[in-house]
Each structure stands twice: as structure tokens, then as C-alpha cells.
């Protein structure tokens, strides 16, 4: 079994015998990440294997999106702005790429 970044070390006690073993940490994350676009029941959906080699392609395929309402701190009037962020690549999580997706920050950066 290949060595994983995180391994679980177990002391197994079976039938009076003690055995030490190490297993890779594997997670199953279940949820509706389609933002309501998928109509099939969660139990009927196909599992997607995500690993370090296909992470960006899976992220691009699913393109998760988050919609937020935030206080506009660029003006002192207490107004709120609706922000929509889409993530297609790991670099989309960097501050620079997040700022590029927010029109108020893009225009503000252009003033500097």
C-alpha cells in the first residue's frame, strides 16, 4: 500500500493477538455541490474520485460557486454588495484571483 501524506496507525487486537498496522487516510465527502442543478437523489449520484493528479480537472468540471452578500467597505454608507465567486482552478483561491472576480475590487485596483 503506498504511503499517504496522512496515515492512521492502529493497534489491532483480534483473537488475543496484537497487530500494528498503518492505513492511508481516505475521506468521503457527500453533499449537493451542484447548487440545485442536480436532480438525482444524493444516494443515486456517481462518486467522483479526487486525488492530487486530477484535482484541478475535477475542480474545473464542477466549477463550484459561492454567492455572498457582504458589507461594502469601499464606501462608508453601510451598503451591501452581492458577490459571486467561481472556482475552476486552485489558483482561483488566491487573494489576487478572488479580487479579479469582484467588480468593485477590480475597479478600485484600477484607481491605484
PDB file of C-alpha atoms in Angstrom:
ATOM      1  CA  UNK A   1       0.000   0.000   0.000  1.00  0.00           C
ATOM      2  CA  UNK A   2       1.544   3.366  -0.987  1.00  0.00           C
ATOM      3  CA  UNK A   3       2.473   5.814   1.728  1.00  0.00           C
ATOM      4  CA  UNK A   4      -0.055   8.638   2.044  1.00  0.00           C
ATOM      5  CA  UNK A   5       0.509  12.108   3.453  1.00  0.00           C
ATOM      6  CA  UNK A   6      -1.589  11.206   6.467  1.00  0.00           C
ATOM      7  CA  UNK A   7      -1.622   7.667   7.773  1.00  0.00           C
ATOM      8  CA  UNK A   8      -3.633   6.191  10.591  1.00  0.00           C
ATOM      9  CA  UNK A   9      -1.623   3.981  12.940  1.00  0.00           C
ATOM     10  CA  UNK A  10      -3.719   1.301  14.545  1.00  0.00           C
ATOM     11  CA  UNK A  11      -3.089  -1.275  17.246  1.00  0.00           C
ATOM     12  CA  UNK A  12      -5.438  -4.109  16.364  1.00  0.00           C
ATOM     13  CA  UNK A  13      -6.470  -6.629  18.992  1.00  0.00           C
ATOM     14  CA  UNK A  14      -8.088  -9.648  17.370  1.00  0.00           C
ATOM     15  CA  UNK A  15      -8.431 -13.115  18.814  1.00  0.00           C
ATOM     16  CA  UNK A  16      -5.947 -12.349  21.567  1.00  0.00           C
ATOM     17  CA  UNK A  17      -3.267 -11.321  19.068  1.00  0.00           C
ATOM     18  CA  UNK A  18      -1.939  -7.807  18.774  1.00  0.00           C
ATOM     19  CA  UNK A  19      -1.034  -6.347  15.396  1.00  0.00           C
ATOM     20  CA  UNK A  20       0.168  -2.874  14.465  1.00  0.00           C
ATOM     21  CA  UNK A  21      -0.948  -1.599  11.091  1.00  0.00           C
ATOM     22  CA  UNK A  22      -0.894   1.658   9.177  1.00  0.00           C
ATOM     23  CA  UNK A  23      -3.629   2.742   6.762  1.00  0.00           C
ATOM     24  CA  UNK A  24      -3.903   5.802   4.493  1.00  0.00           C
ATOM     25  CA  UNK A  25      -6.471   8.410   5.482  1.00  0.00           C
ATOM     26  CA  UNK A  26      -9.327   8.434   2.978  1.00  0.00           C
ATOM     27  CA  UNK A  27     -12.329  10.730   3.160  1.00  0.00           C
ATOM     28  CA  UNK A  28     -15.728  10.579   1.537  1.00  0.00           C
ATOM     29  CA  UNK A  29     -17.395  13.957   1.294  1.00  0.00           C
ATOM     30  CA  UNK A  30     -21.075  13.666   0.437  1.00  0.00           C
ATOM     31  CA  UNK A  31     -23.280  16.611  -0.355  1.00  0.00           C
ATOM     32  CA  UNK A  32     -25.149  18.543  -3.003  1.00  0.00           C
ATOM     33  CA  UNK A  33     -22.416  20.653  -4.553  1.00  0.00           C
ATOM     34  CA  UNK A  34     -24.462  21.325  -7.710  1.00  0.00           C
ATOM     35  CA  UNK A  35     -26.162  24.410  -6.265  1.00  0.00           C
ATOM     36  CA  UNK A  36     -29.512  22.788  -7.019  1.00  0.00           C
ATOM     37  CA  UNK A  37     -28.697  21.909 -10.652  1.00  0.00           C
ATOM     38  CA  UNK A  38     -28.577  18.147  -9.997  1.00  0.00           C
ATOM     39  CA  UNK A  39     -31.975  16.491  -9.581  1.00  0.00           C
ATOM     40  CA  UNK A  40     -30.949  12.889  -8.788  1.00  0.00           C
ATOM     41  CA  UNK A  41     -31.036  11.768  -5.180  1.00  0.00           C
ATOM     42  CA  UNK A  42     -27.680  12.022  -3.431  1.00  0.00           C
ATOM     43  CA  UNK A  43     -27.629   8.239  -2.936  1.00  0.00           C
ATOM     44  CA  UNK A  44     -28.011   7.731  -6.716  1.00  0.00           C
ATOM     45  CA  UNK A  45     -25.217  10.044  -7.852  1.00  0.00           C
ATOM     46  CA  UNK A  46     -21.904   8.802  -9.194  1.00  0.00           C
ATOM     47  CA  UNK A  47     -18.945   9.052  -6.831  1.00  0.00           C
ATOM     48  CA  UNK A  48     -16.072  11.196  -8.133  1.00  0.00           C
ATOM     49  CA  UNK A  49     -12.575  10.133  -7.125  1.00  0.00           C
ATOM     50  CA  UNK A  50     -10.423  13.191  -6.405  1.00  0.00           C
ATOM     51  CA  UNK A  51      -6.660  12.948  -5.971  1.00  0.00           C
ATOM     52  CA  UNK A  52      -3.591  15.129  -6.395  1.00  0.00           C
ATOM     53  CA  UNK A  53      -3.330  14.229 -10.094  1.00  0.00           C
ATOM     54  CA  UNK A  54      -6.885  15.151 -11.124  1.00  0.00           C
ATOM     55  CA  UNK A  55      -7.835  17.815  -8.570  1.00  0.00           C
ATOM     56  CA  UNK A  56      -7.724  20.780 -10.981  1.00  0.00           C
ATOM     57  CA  UNK A  57      -9.632  18.964 -13.735  1.00  0.00           C
ATOM     58  CA  UNK A  58     -12.363  17.894 -11.278  1.00  0.00           C
ATOM     59  CA  UNK A  59     -12.497  21.429  -9.876  1.00  0.00           C
ATOM     60  CA  UNK A  60     -12.809  22.794 -13.425  1.00  0.00           C
ATOM     61  CA  UNK A  61     -15.554  20.291 -14.290  1.00  0.00           C
ATOM     62  CA  UNK A  62     -17.650  21.096 -11.226  1.00  0.00           C
ATOM     63  CA  UNK A  63     -16.744  24.821 -11.049  1.00  0.00           C
ATOM     64  CA  UNK A  64     -18.130  25.309  -7.539  1.00  0.00           C
ATOM     65  CA  UNK A  65     -19.726  28.691  -6.972  1.00  0.00           C
ATOM     66  CA  UNK A  66     -20.476  30.675  -3.842  1.00  0.00           C
ATOM     67  CA  UNK A  67     -22.851  33.632  -3.651  1.00  0.00           C
ATOM     68  CA  UNK A  68     -22.317  36.050  -0.771  1.00  0.00           C
ATOM     69  CA  UNK A  69     -23.799  39.282   0.461  1.00  0.00           C
ATOM     70  CA  UNK A  70     -21.104  41.412   2.077  1.00  0.00           C
ATOM     71  CA  UNK A  71     -20.858  44.901   3.539  1.00  0.00           C
ATOM     72  CA  UNK A  72     -19.265  47.270   1.030  1.00  0.00           C
ATOM     73  CA  UNK A  73     -16.329  48.656   2.999  1.00  0.00           C
ATOM     74  CA  UNK A  74     -15.141  50.693  -0.004  1.00  0.00           C
ATOM     75  CA  UNK A  75     -17.863  53.238   0.753  1.00  0.00           C
ATOM     76  CA  UNK A  76     -18.942  54.340   4.223  1.00  0.00           C
ATOM     77  CA  UNK A  77     -22.689  54.184   3.629  1.00  0.00           C
ATOM     78  CA  UNK A  78     -23.393  50.727   5.125  1.00  0.00           C
ATOM     79  CA  UNK A  79     -24.456  49.352   1.746  1.00  0.00           C
ATOM     80  CA  UNK A  80     -24.168  45.686   0.859  1.00  0.00           C
ATOM     81  CA  UNK A  81     -22.953  44.026  -2.321  1.00  0.00           C
ATOM     82  CA  UNK A  82     -23.836  40.648  -3.807  1.00  0.00           C
ATOM     83  CA  UNK A  83     -20.668  38.777  -4.708  1.00  0.00           C
ATOM     84  CA  UNK A  84     -20.424  35.617  -6.801  1.00  0.00           C
ATOM     85  CA  UNK A  85     -17.189  33.617  -6.823  1.00  0.00           C
ATOM     86  CA  UNK A  86     -16.463  30.649  -9.111  1.00  0.00           C
ATOM     87  CA  UNK A  87     -13.513  28.315  -8.567  1.00  0.00           C
ATOM     88  CA  UNK A  88     -12.166  26.435 -11.615  1.00  0.00           C
ATOM     89  CA  UNK A  89      -8.525  26.025 -10.536  1.00  0.00           C
ATOM     90  CA  UNK A  90      -6.603  26.049  -7.264  1.00  0.00           C
ATOM     91  CA  UNK A  91      -5.153  29.457  -8.136  1.00  0.00           C
ATOM     92  CA  UNK A  92      -8.729  30.839  -8.076  1.00  0.00           C
ATOM     93  CA  UNK A  93      -8.496  30.654  -4.264  1.00  0.00           C
ATOM     94  CA  UNK A  94      -5.606  33.162  -4.123  1.00  0.00           C
ATOM     95  CA  UNK A  95      -6.406  36.717  -2.979  1.00  0.00           C
ATOM     96  CA  UNK A  96      -5.487  38.141  -6.402  1.00  0.00           C
ATOM     97  CA  UNK A  97      -7.849  35.823  -8.282  1.00  0.00           C
ATOM     98  CA  UNK A  98     -10.681  36.354  -5.786  1.00  0.00           C
ATOM     99  CA  UNK A  99     -10.264  40.129  -6.192  1.00  0.00           C
ATOM    100  CA  UNK A 100     -10.461  39.754 -10.002  1.00  0.00           C
ATOM    101  CA  UNK A 101     -13.926  38.229  -9.606  1.00  0.00           C
ATOM    102  CA  UNK A 102     -15.257  41.162  -7.568  1.00  0.00           C
ATOM    103  CA  UNK A 103     -16.067  44.120  -9.849  1.00  0.00           C
ATOM    104  CA  UNK A 104     -15.791  46.672  -7.026  1.00  0.00           C
ATOM    105  CA  UNK A 105     -12.256  45.500  -6.218  1.00  0.00           C
ATOM    106  CA  UNK A 106     -11.216  45.325  -9.870  1.00  0.00           C
ATOM    107  CA  UNK A 107     -12.273  48.934 -10.455  1.00  0.00           C
ATOM    108  CA  UNK A 108     -10.757  50.041  -7.135  1.00  0.00           C
ATOM    109  CA  UNK A 109      -7.435  48.381  -8.023  1.00  0.00           C
ATOM    110  CA  UNK A 110      -7.506  50.248 -11.337  1.00  0.00           C
ATOM    111  CA  UNK A 111      -7.637  53.569  -9.437  1.00  0.00           C
ATOM    112  CA  UNK A 112      -4.361  52.848  -7.635  1.00  0.00           C
TER     113      UNK A 112
END
